[in-house]
mmCIF file of C-alpha atoms in Angstrom:
data_model
loop_
_atom_site.group_PDB
_atom_site.id
_atom_site.type_symbol
_atom_site.label_atom_id
_atom_site.label_comp_id
_atom_site.label_asym_id
_atom_site.label_seq_id
_atom_site.Cartn_x
_atom_site.Cartn_y
_atom_site.Cartn_z
ATOM 1 C CA UNK A 230 9.829 28.897 -49.462
ATOM 2 C CA UNK A 231 6.593 29.338 -47.558
ATOM 3 C CA UNK A 232 6.395 25.566 -47.018
ATOM 4 C CA UNK A 233 9.958 25.520 -45.710
ATOM 5 C CA UNK A 234 8.986 28.204 -43.222
ATOM 6 C CA UNK A 235 6.075 26.124 -42.010
ATOM 7 C CA UNK A 236 8.313 23.076 -41.590
ATOM 8 C CA UNK A 237 10.846 25.133 -39.601
ATOM 9 C CA UNK A 238 8.072 26.537 -37.429
ATOM 10 C CA UNK A 239 6.747 23.045 -36.753
ATOM 11 C CA UNK A 240 10.208 21.787 -35.881
ATOM 12 C CA UNK A 241 10.735 24.674 -33.483
ATOM 13 C CA UNK A 242 7.380 23.996 -31.802
ATOM 14 C CA UNK A 243 8.198 20.300 -31.464
ATOM 15 C CA UNK A 244 11.657 21.030 -30.069
ATOM 16 C CA UNK A 245 10.264 23.451 -27.515
ATOM 17 C CA UNK A 246 7.599 20.908 -26.487
ATOM 18 C CA UNK A 247 10.246 18.238 -26.050
ATOM 19 C CA UNK A 248 12.414 20.614 -24.020
ATOM 20 C CA UNK A 249 9.390 21.492 -21.876
ATOM 21 C CA UNK A 250 8.545 17.825 -21.291
ATOM 22 C CA UNK A 251 12.144 17.054 -20.351
ATOM 23 C CA UNK A 252 12.168 20.026 -18.021
ATOM 24 C CA UNK A 253 9.001 18.934 -16.196
ATOM 25 C CA UNK A 254 10.048 15.309 -15.857
ATOM 26 C CA UNK A 255 12.640 14.414 -13.307
ATOM 27 C CA UNK A 256 13.860 10.892 -12.865
ATOM 28 C CA UNK A 257 13.330 9.625 -9.334
ATOM 29 C CA UNK A 258 16.546 10.064 -7.392
ATOM 30 C CA UNK A 259 17.429 10.469 -3.749
ATOM 31 C CA UNK A 260 17.607 14.150 -2.929
ATOM 32 C CA UNK A 261 20.343 13.674 -0.349
ATOM 33 C CA UNK A 262 23.314 11.361 -0.340
ATOM 34 C CA UNK A 263 22.952 8.912 2.543
ATOM 35 C CA UNK A 264 19.169 8.777 2.388
ATOM 36 C CA UNK A 265 17.253 5.520 2.230
ATOM 37 C CA UNK A 266 13.707 4.947 1.128
ATOM 38 C CA UNK A 267 10.482 3.047 1.596
ATOM 39 C CA UNK A 268 8.175 2.484 -1.355
ATOM 40 C CA UNK A 269 4.481 2.584 -0.541
ATOM 41 C CA UNK A 270 2.396 0.465 -2.900
ATOM 42 C CA UNK A 271 -1.285 1.374 -2.780
ATOM 43 C CA UNK A 272 -4.253 -0.948 -3.315
ATOM 44 C CA UNK A 273 -3.437 -3.040 -6.375
ATOM 45 C CA UNK A 274 -6.679 -4.985 -6.364
ATOM 46 C CA UNK A 275 -5.924 -6.551 -9.716
ATOM 47 C CA UNK A 276 -8.747 -4.750 -11.371
ATOM 48 C CA UNK A 277 -8.984 -2.682 -14.527
ATOM 49 C CA UNK A 278 -11.559 -1.718 -17.121
ATOM 50 C CA UNK A 279 -14.320 -3.834 -15.653
ATOM 51 C CA UNK A 280 -13.597 -6.742 -17.940
ATOM 52 C CA UNK A 281 -10.060 -7.683 -17.168
ATOM 53 C CA UNK A 282 -7.941 -8.155 -14.112
ATOM 54 C CA UNK A 283 -4.232 -7.505 -13.656
ATOM 55 C CA UNK A 284 -3.506 -4.037 -15.021
ATOM 56 C CA UNK A 285 -0.490 -3.900 -17.304
ATOM 57 C CA UNK A 286 1.352 -1.598 -14.940
ATOM 58 C CA UNK A 287 1.473 -4.044 -12.026
ATOM 59 C CA UNK B 83 5.303 -0.820 -11.130
ATOM 60 C CA UNK B 84 7.053 -3.691 -9.389
ATOM 61 C CA UNK B 85 9.601 -3.957 -12.213
ATOM 62 C CA UNK B 86 10.359 -0.270 -11.684
ATOM 63 C CA UNK B 87 10.780 -0.842 -7.943
ATOM 64 C CA UNK B 88 13.110 -3.737 -8.699
ATOM 65 C CA UNK B 89 15.153 -1.557 -11.062
ATOM 66 C CA UNK B 90 15.493 1.221 -8.485
ATOM 67 C CA UNK B 91 16.363 -0.742 -5.348
ATOM 68 C CA UNK B 92 19.978 0.441 -5.454
ATOM 69 C CA UNK B 93 19.518 3.935 -6.855
ATOM 70 C CA UNK B 94 16.844 4.811 -4.287
ATOM 71 C CA UNK B 95 18.469 2.717 -1.539
ATOM 72 C CA UNK B 96 15.107 1.018 -0.955
ATOM 73 C CA UNK B 97 15.079 -0.788 2.374
ATOM 74 C CA UNK B 98 11.410 -1.779 2.540
ATOM 75 C CA UNK B 99 8.372 -1.951 0.262
ATOM 76 C CA UNK B 100 4.961 -1.677 1.894
ATOM 77 C CA UNK B 101 1.708 -2.636 0.193
ATOM 78 C CA UNK B 102 -1.294 -1.376 2.148
ATOM 79 C CA UNK B 103 -3.785 -4.095 1.226
ATOM 80 C CA UNK B 104 -6.366 -5.118 -1.347
ATOM 81 C CA UNK B 105 -4.029 -7.314 -3.306
ATOM 82 C CA UNK B 106 -6.942 -8.936 -5.123
ATOM 83 C CA UNK B 107 -10.464 -7.945 -6.086
ATOM 84 C CA UNK B 108 -12.225 -11.046 -4.811
ATOM 85 C CA UNK B 109 -11.119 -13.898 -2.557
ATOM 86 C CA UNK B 110 -13.909 -16.341 -3.430
ATOM 87 C CA UNK B 111 -14.471 -16.242 -7.172
ATOM 88 C CA UNK B 112 -14.105 -19.328 -9.337
ATOM 89 C CA UNK B 113 -15.959 -18.128 -12.436
ATOM 90 C CA UNK B 114 -14.576 -15.818 -15.105
ATOM 91 C CA UNK B 115 -17.660 -14.297 -16.681
ATOM 92 C CA UNK B 116 -18.147 -11.202 -14.545
ATOM 93 C CA UNK B 117 -16.272 -8.760 -12.321
ATOM 94 C CA UNK B 118 -13.001 -9.353 -14.089
ATOM 95 C CA UNK B 119 -11.782 -12.276 -16.113
ATOM 96 C CA UNK B 120 -9.646 -13.954 -13.505
ATOM 97 C CA UNK B 121 -10.555 -16.375 -10.796
ATOM 98 C CA UNK B 122 -9.432 -15.825 -7.245
ATOM 99 C CA UNK B 123 -6.614 -18.298 -7.840
ATOM 100 C CA UNK B 124 -5.407 -16.295 -10.837
ATOM 101 C CA UNK B 125 -5.738 -12.968 -9.024
ATOM 102 C CA UNK B 126 -3.636 -14.186 -6.112
ATOM 103 C CA UNK B 127 -1.098 -15.661 -8.510
ATOM 104 C CA UNK B 128 -0.883 -12.321 -10.302
ATOM 105 C CA UNK B 129 -0.352 -10.359 -7.088
ATOM 106 C CA UNK B 130 2.215 -12.855 -5.849
ATOM 107 C CA UNK B 131 4.013 -12.724 -9.194
ATOM 108 C CA UNK B 132 4.133 -8.918 -9.081
ATOM 109 C CA UNK B 133 5.630 -8.871 -5.590
ATOM 110 C CA UNK B 134 7.778 -11.823 -6.611
ATOM 111 C CA UNK B 135 9.921 -9.476 -8.694
ATOM 112 C CA UNK B 136 11.278 -8.276 -5.352
ATOM 113 C CA UNK B 137 11.902 -11.709 -3.844
ATOM 114 C CA UNK B 138 15.478 -12.041 -2.689
ATOM 115 C CA UNK B 139 16.149 -8.371 -3.466
ATOM 116 C CA UNK B 140 14.307 -6.304 -0.870
ATOM 117 C CA UNK B 141 11.979 -7.126 2.036
ATOM 118 C CA UNK B 142 8.332 -6.211 1.697
ATOM 119 C CA UNK B 143 5.091 -6.121 3.614
ATOM 120 C CA UNK B 144 1.896 -7.017 1.789
ATOM 121 C CA UNK B 145 -0.846 -5.973 4.201
ATOM 122 C CA UNK B 146 -4.336 -7.409 3.803
ATOM 123 C CA UNK B 147 -7.401 -5.411 2.780
ATOM 124 C CA UNK B 148 -11.099 -6.185 2.887
ATOM 125 C CA UNK B 149 -11.012 -7.514 -0.690
ATOM 126 C CA UNK B 150 -8.436 -10.076 0.398
ATOM 127 C CA UNK B 151 -10.997 -11.745 2.676
ATOM 128 C CA UNK B 152 -14.179 -13.733 2.327
ATOM 129 C CA UNK B 153 -16.661 -13.883 5.176
ATOM 130 C CA UNK B 154 -19.340 -16.289 6.279
ATOM 131 C CA UNK B 155 -22.824 -15.287 7.433
ATOM 132 C CA UNK B 156 -21.483 -14.499 10.875
ATOM 133 C CA UNK B 157 -18.765 -12.233 9.494
ATOM 134 C CA UNK B 158 -15.909 -14.610 10.263
ATOM 135 C CA UNK B 159 -13.136 -14.095 7.766
ATOM 136 C CA UNK B 160 -10.895 -16.349 5.731
ATOM 137 C CA UNK B 161 -8.317 -15.676 3.042
ATOM 138 C CA UNK B 162 -6.072 -17.489 0.615
ATOM 139 C CA UNK B 163 -3.388 -14.887 1.399
ATOM 140 C CA UNK B 164 -1.100 -17.316 3.222
ATOM 141 C CA UNK B 165 -0.980 -19.672 0.243
ATOM 142 C CA UNK B 166 0.643 -16.983 -1.895
ATOM 143 C CA UNK B 167 2.350 -14.686 0.619
ATOM 144 C CA UNK B 168 4.048 -17.133 2.937
ATOM 145 C CA UNK B 169 7.223 -16.588 4.946
ATOM 146 C CA UNK B 170 9.354 -18.651 2.585
ATOM 147 C CA UNK B 171 8.383 -16.611 -0.498
ATOM 148 C CA UNK B 172 11.027 -13.954 0.055
ATOM 149 C CA UNK B 173 14.041 -14.989 2.095
ATOM 150 C CA UNK B 174 14.643 -11.344 2.997
ATOM 151 C CA UNK B 175 11.197 -11.193 4.594
ATOM 152 C CA UNK B 176 12.102 -14.298 6.526
ATOM 153 C CA UNK B 177 15.459 -12.791 7.484
ATOM 154 C CA UNK B 178 13.927 -9.662 9.033
ATOM 155 C CA UNK B 179 10.716 -11.240 10.367
ATOM 156 C CA UNK B 180 10.826 -11.065 14.167
ATOM 157 C CA UNK B 181 7.215 -11.381 15.344
ATOM 158 C CA UNK B 182 3.957 -12.756 14.062
ATOM 159 C CA UNK B 183 0.490 -13.581 15.280
ATOM 160 C CA UNK B 184 -2.325 -15.763 13.934
ATOM 161 C CA UNK B 185 -5.100 -15.102 11.496
ATOM 162 C CA UNK B 186 -8.766 -15.588 12.366
ATOM 163 C CA UNK B 187 -8.533 -19.270 11.473
ATOM 164 C CA UNK B 188 -5.784 -19.720 14.051
ATOM 165 C CA UNK B 189 -3.045 -20.093 11.460
ATOM 166 C CA UNK B 190 0.332 -18.418 11.950
ATOM 167 C CA UNK B 191 0.636 -16.161 8.879
ATOM 168 C CA UNK B 192 2.162 -12.853 7.815
ATOM 169 C CA UNK B 193 -1.181 -11.048 8.054
ATOM 170 C CA UNK B 194 -0.070 -9.810 11.455
ATOM 171 C CA UNK B 195 3.705 -9.603 11.555
ATOM 172 C CA UNK B 196 6.716 -7.418 12.322
ATOM 173 C CA UNK B 197 10.112 -6.953 10.651
ATOM 174 C CA UNK B 198 13.169 -5.420 12.287
ATOM 175 C CA UNK B 199 15.705 -3.376 10.335
ATOM 176 C CA UNK B 200 18.540 -2.079 12.444
ATOM 177 C CA UNK B 201 20.818 0.898 12.113
ATOM 178 C CA UNK B 202 19.249 2.812 9.252
ATOM 179 C CA UNK B 203 21.261 6.001 9.614
ATOM 180 C CA UNK B 204 21.751 5.087 13.244
ATOM 181 C CA UNK B 205 18.110 4.340 14.038
ATOM 182 C CA UNK B 206 16.476 0.940 14.511
ATOM 183 C CA UNK B 207 13.096 0.374 12.856
ATOM 184 C CA UNK B 208 10.275 -2.086 13.370
ATOM 185 C CA UNK B 209 7.866 -2.420 10.458
ATOM 186 C CA UNK B 210 4.586 -3.759 11.800
ATOM 187 C CA UNK B 211 1.471 -4.793 9.915
ATOM 188 C CA UNK B 212 -1.982 -5.729 11.175
ATOM 189 C CA UNK B 213 -4.850 -7.230 9.186
ATOM 190 C CA UNK B 214 -7.818 -5.320 7.723
ATOM 191 C CA UNK B 215 -10.144 -4.359 10.565
ATOM 192 C CA UNK B 216 -7.794 -5.924 13.097
ATOM 193 C CA UNK B 217 -9.486 -8.018 15.753
ATOM 194 C CA UNK B 218 -9.122 -7.074 19.415
ATOM 195 C CA UNK B 219 -6.743 -9.985 19.931
ATOM 196 C CA UNK B 220 -4.516 -8.687 17.127
ATOM 197 C CA UNK B 221 -4.375 -5.171 18.560
ATOM 198 C CA UNK B 222 -3.519 -6.654 21.950
ATOM 199 C CA UNK B 223 -0.722 -8.636 20.344
ATOM 200 C CA UNK B 224 0.592 -5.602 18.433
ATOM 201 C CA UNK B 225 0.477 -3.444 21.546
ATOM 202 C CA UNK B 226 2.493 -6.038 23.453
ATOM 203 C CA UNK B 227 5.053 -6.187 20.647
ATOM 204 C CA UNK B 228 5.434 -2.396 20.548
ATOM 205 C CA UNK B 229 5.911 -2.328 24.312
ATOM 206 C CA UNK B 230 8.671 -4.947 24.375
ATOM 207 C CA UNK B 231 11.847 -3.645 25.971
ATOM 208 C CA UNK B 232 13.860 -4.735 22.933
ATOM 209 C CA UNK B 233 11.912 -2.282 20.740
ATOM 210 C CA UNK B 234 11.672 0.537 23.268
ATOM 211 C CA UNK B 235 13.961 2.802 21.271
ATOM 212 C CA UNK B 236 12.876 1.635 17.834
ATOM 213 C CA UNK B 237 10.814 3.769 15.517
ATOM 214 C CA UNK B 238 7.769 1.704 14.528
ATOM 215 C CA UNK B 239 6.091 2.040 11.142
ATOM 216 C CA UNK B 240 2.601 0.525 11.113
ATOM 217 C CA UNK B 241 0.887 -0.614 7.916
ATOM 218 C CA UNK B 242 -2.813 -1.422 7.932
ATOM 219 C CA UNK B 243 -5.555 -1.133 5.363
ATOM 220 C CA UNK B 244 -8.421 0.878 6.854
ATOM 221 C CA UNK B 245 -7.335 3.678 9.154
ATOM 222 C CA UNK B 246 -7.576 7.203 7.721
ATOM 223 C CA UNK B 247 -10.048 8.890 5.360
ATOM 224 C CA UNK B 248 -9.438 11.275 2.482
ATOM 225 C CA UNK B 249 -10.798 13.954 4.832
ATOM 226 C CA UNK B 250 -7.880 13.278 7.188
ATOM 227 C CA UNK B 251 -10.104 11.667 9.810
ATOM 228 C CA UNK B 252 -9.639 8.307 11.473
ATOM 229 C CA UNK B 253 -12.211 5.976 9.957
ATOM 230 C CA UNK B 254 -15.239 5.169 12.094
ATOM 231 C CA UNK B 255 -18.321 2.983 11.975
ATOM 232 C CA UNK B 256 -18.736 -0.769 12.151
ATOM 233 C CA UNK B 257 -16.340 -2.925 10.154
ATOM 234 C CA UNK B 258 -18.405 -4.868 7.638
ATOM 235 C CA UNK B 259 -17.844 -6.845 4.489
ATOM 236 C CA UNK B 260 -20.004 -8.278 1.767
ATOM 237 C CA UNK B 261 -21.621 -11.699 1.806
ATOM 238 C CA UNK B 262 -22.828 -12.462 -1.696
ATOM 239 C CA UNK B 263 -25.533 -15.064 -2.242
ATOM 240 C CA UNK B 264 -25.740 -15.228 -5.166
ATOM 241 C CA UNK B 265 -23.019 -13.019 -6.531
ATOM 242 C CA UNK B 266 -24.063 -12.771 -10.152
ATOM 243 C CA UNK B 267 -27.390 -12.750 -11.956
ATOM 244 C CA UNK B 268 -27.342 -12.183 -15.741
ATOM 245 C CA UNK B 269 -23.770 -10.871 -15.494
ATOM 246 C CA UNK B 270 -24.803 -8.256 -12.953
ATOM 247 C CA UNK B 271 -23.059 -8.242 -9.610
ATOM 248 C CA UNK B 272 -25.769 -8.350 -6.992
ATOM 249 C CA UNK B 273 -26.165 -6.049 -4.064
ATOM 250 C CA UNK B 274 -25.120 -8.000 -1.040
ATOM 251 C CA UNK B 275 -25.744 -7.655 2.660
ATOM 252 C CA UNK B 276 -22.972 -6.032 4.630
ATOM 253 C CA UNK B 277 -22.181 -8.316 7.521
ATOM 254 C CA UNK B 278 -20.505 -6.998 10.628
ATOM 255 C CA UNK B 279 -17.149 -8.598 11.314
ATOM 256 C CA UNK B 280 -16.979 -9.528 14.989
ATOM 257 C CA UNK B 281 -14.247 -7.957 17.125
ATOM 258 C CA UNK B 282 -12.946 -5.914 14.172
ATOM 259 C CA UNK B 283 -11.646 -2.387 14.773
ATOM 260 C CA UNK B 284 -11.888 0.798 12.710
ATOM 261 C CA UNK B 285 -9.370 3.655 12.478
ATOM 262 C CA UNK B 286 -10.571 5.433 15.607
ATOM 263 C CA UNK B 287 -10.276 2.216 17.592
ATOM 264 C CA UNK B 288 -6.848 1.345 16.151
ATOM 265 C CA UNK B 289 -5.668 4.799 17.211
ATOM 266 C CA UNK B 290 -7.162 4.451 20.698
ATOM 267 C CA UNK B 291 -6.144 0.853 21.365
ATOM 268 C CA UNK B 292 -2.761 0.618 19.648
ATOM 269 C CA UNK B 293 -1.173 3.723 18.144
ATOM 270 C CA UNK B 294 -1.855 6.349 20.796
ATOM 271 C CA UNK B 295 -0.863 4.189 23.788
ATOM 272 C CA UNK B 296 2.394 3.104 22.136
ATOM 273 C CA UNK B 297 5.315 5.429 22.680
ATOM 274 C CA UNK B 298 7.192 4.354 19.585
ATOM 275 C CA UNK B 299 4.725 4.094 16.669
ATOM 276 C CA UNK B 300 5.609 7.230 14.721
ATOM 277 C CA UNK B 301 4.277 6.531 11.251
ATOM 278 C CA UNK B 302 1.092 4.816 10.037
ATOM 279 C CA UNK B 303 0.455 3.982 6.384
ATOM 280 C CA UNK B 304 -2.922 2.921 5.021
ATOM 281 C CA UNK B 305 -5.104 2.583 1.925
ATOM 282 C CA UNK B 306 -8.740 1.481 1.437
ATOM 283 C CA UNK B 307 -10.319 4.872 0.663
ATOM 284 C CA UNK B 308 -9.606 6.435 -2.721
ATOM 285 C CA UNK B 309 -7.487 9.553 -2.508
ATOM 286 C CA UNK B 310 -4.914 10.995 -0.155
ATOM 287 C CA UNK B 311 -5.005 11.811 3.526
ATOM 288 C CA UNK B 312 -2.558 12.966 6.157
ATOM 289 C CA UNK B 313 -2.721 13.992 9.776
ATOM 290 C CA UNK B 314 -0.536 14.138 12.840
ATOM 291 C CA UNK B 315 -1.456 13.466 16.452
ATOM 292 C CA UNK B 316 0.520 13.130 19.675
ATOM 293 C CA UNK B 317 0.879 9.700 21.237
ATOM 294 C CA UNK B 318 0.970 8.925 24.955
ATOM 295 C CA UNK B 319 4.641 9.893 25.111
ATOM 296 C CA UNK B 320 3.986 13.241 23.455
ATOM 297 C CA UNK B 321 5.639 12.179 20.195
ATOM 298 C CA UNK B 322 4.216 13.183 16.849
ATOM 299 C CA UNK B 323 2.588 10.334 14.940
ATOM 300 C CA UNK B 324 2.422 10.868 11.181
ATOM 301 C CA UNK B 325 -0.510 9.101 9.535
ATOM 302 C CA UNK B 326 -0.856 8.800 5.799
ATOM 303 C CA UNK B 327 -3.503 7.486 3.419
ATOM 304 C CA UNK B 328 -2.699 6.842 -0.212
ATOM 305 C CA UNK B 329 -5.050 4.867 -2.451
ATOM 306 C CA UNK B 330 -4.779 5.342 -6.204
ATOM 307 C CA UNK B 331 -7.120 2.641 -7.445
ATOM 308 C CA UNK B 332 -9.754 5.107 -8.654
ATOM 309 C CA UNK B 333 -7.255 7.297 -10.466
ATOM 310 C CA UNK B 334 -7.142 6.824 -14.214
ATOM 311 C CA UNK B 335 -10.893 6.697 -14.714
ATOM 312 C CA UNK B 336 -12.361 5.111 -11.616
ATOM 313 C CA UNK B 337 -12.163 1.801 -9.810
ATOM 314 C CA UNK B 338 -14.309 -0.283 -12.164
ATOM 315 C CA UNK B 339 -14.084 1.727 -15.353
ATOM 316 C CA UNK B 340 -10.576 3.087 -15.301
ATOM 317 C CA UNK B 341 -7.026 1.849 -15.456
ATOM 318 C CA UNK B 342 -6.898 0.616 -11.879
ATOM 319 C CA UNK B 343 -4.668 3.377 -10.565
ATOM 320 C CA UNK B 344 -2.162 4.048 -13.347
ATOM 321 C CA UNK B 345 0.661 2.595 -11.287
ATOM 322 C CA UNK B 346 0.897 5.469 -8.808
ATOM 323 C CA UNK B 347 3.100 4.798 -5.816
ATOM 324 C CA UNK B 348 4.814 6.780 -3.105
ATOM 325 C CA UNK B 349 8.497 7.254 -2.465
ATOM 326 C CA UNK B 350 9.281 7.976 1.174
ATOM 327 C CA UNK B 351 12.849 9.274 1.379
ATOM 328 C CA UNK B 352 14.264 9.074 4.885
ATOM 329 C CA UNK B 353 16.915 11.792 4.974
ATOM 330 C CA UNK B 354 20.280 11.281 6.700
ATOM 331 C CA UNK B 355 19.310 13.556 9.610
ATOM 332 C CA UNK B 356 17.154 10.668 10.907
ATOM 333 C CA UNK B 357 14.260 13.052 11.435
ATOM 334 C CA UNK B 358 12.930 14.055 8.050
ATOM 335 C CA UNK B 359 10.973 12.086 5.462
ATOM 336 C CA UNK B 360 10.298 13.514 2.023
ATOM 337 C CA UNK B 361 7.066 12.156 0.551
ATOM 338 C CA UNK B 362 6.796 12.039 -3.238
ATOM 339 C CA UNK B 363 4.103 10.576 -5.493
ATOM 340 C CA UNK B 364 5.245 9.022 -8.767
ATOM 341 C CA UNK B 365 3.857 6.839 -11.542
ATOM 342 C CA UNK B 366 6.387 4.599 -13.311
ATOM 343 C CA UNK B 367 3.595 3.880 -15.790
ATOM 344 C CA UNK B 368 3.574 7.508 -16.956
ATOM 345 C CA UNK B 369 7.321 7.822 -16.438
ATOM 346 C CA UNK B 370 8.021 5.043 -18.917
ATOM 347 C CA UNK B 371 7.201 7.011 -22.061
ATOM 348 C CA UNK B 372 8.562 10.410 -23.206
ATOM 349 C CA UNK B 373 5.046 11.317 -24.309
ATOM 350 C CA UNK B 374 3.574 10.881 -20.790
ATOM 351 C CA UNK B 375 6.516 11.752 -18.566
ATOM 352 C CA UNK B 376 5.158 15.210 -17.863
ATOM 353 C CA UNK B 377 2.308 13.427 -16.006
ATOM 354 C CA UNK B 378 4.554 11.218 -13.891
ATOM 355 C CA UNK B 379 4.658 13.307 -10.707
ATOM 356 C CA UNK B 380 1.926 14.655 -8.463
ATOM 357 C CA UNK B 381 3.363 17.865 -7.113
ATOM 358 C CA UNK B 382 0.517 19.390 -5.138
ATOM 359 C CA UNK B 383 0.746 19.802 -1.364
ATOM 360 C CA UNK B 384 -1.318 16.651 -0.699
ATOM 361 C CA UNK B 385 1.107 14.526 -2.675
ATOM 362 C CA UNK B 386 4.547 16.003 -2.040
ATOM 363 C CA UNK B 387 5.510 17.131 1.433
ATOM 364 C CA UNK B 388 7.903 16.763 4.353
ATOM 365 C CA UNK B 389 7.291 14.864 7.595
ATOM 366 C CA UNK B 390 9.442 15.519 10.663
ATOM 367 C CA UNK B 391 9.862 12.994 13.448
ATOM 368 C CA UNK B 392 10.375 14.373 16.975
#
């Protein structure tokens, strides 16, 4: 019974964490209908970790 | 990052993508045993491939930074930029390209060029880029372009590499770049003399010679110095000029030891009122995974704010 309580507690913590993460994250969208956008790409420089070029995120 | 941009062209109604320079680490490297494992050829191919995801889908400017150039002992520059970022690469660039000048070798390239997009919520725009440390002749050319009657009522967005510092000041001092000889001893990159680049201009000079005297340059975007910067000044016509630095390459652990910037980019939303731009800072890299999505936005006042055109 005690173990079941621990499992439920863990599940509740996980669920609240997930809800928090979802709450903080917002998918990029235009805030107003009719807007248009420019994307600014900063220095890429093809450099990462001192030993390898082309970061995975490029 | 570029795949994310490609995926969001429609949803964010992206009309232009602007890279503010330093596409590669080194423009003259043919070995692979130090300072990264790619040659210059491979680095340029990688940058061109990344931007290539946008070819035929959205126009873009890829400005040049100091790392995109090599210099000789006299500080004269050369770059392989035009081999990989040529006018024919993206037919939408070619479609909107309306002006260009020549690089230091006398070649007509996109290093100094302008793109016209008309009727964006009723306003015509000219997107103008000038090379890293633009030469006097380039600033003269850009000033003439901005003053053309046909662009008198356009709003001009200028992209250049070195212009504003993270302390919100126009950059100053002589424009120099490294001349390595030799570059590497026992896998250690050698300290190299900084050579002054003749006729090159810093941020103060770009402001004085080009931006301030133009009545229609209202936004300047730059990189080069790690961090964020923003300032406004009035141009000769009394209009507010918004000037923004964003350079993420040292985020994620530093330039040489980190993750190269963690894919941070900026979304500039031009609102339908034609006056307001909402600036947001986002990382598709962090946004890709549920476990890192809470890190995907920078929400502080230096990274999310409003700009108002006059």
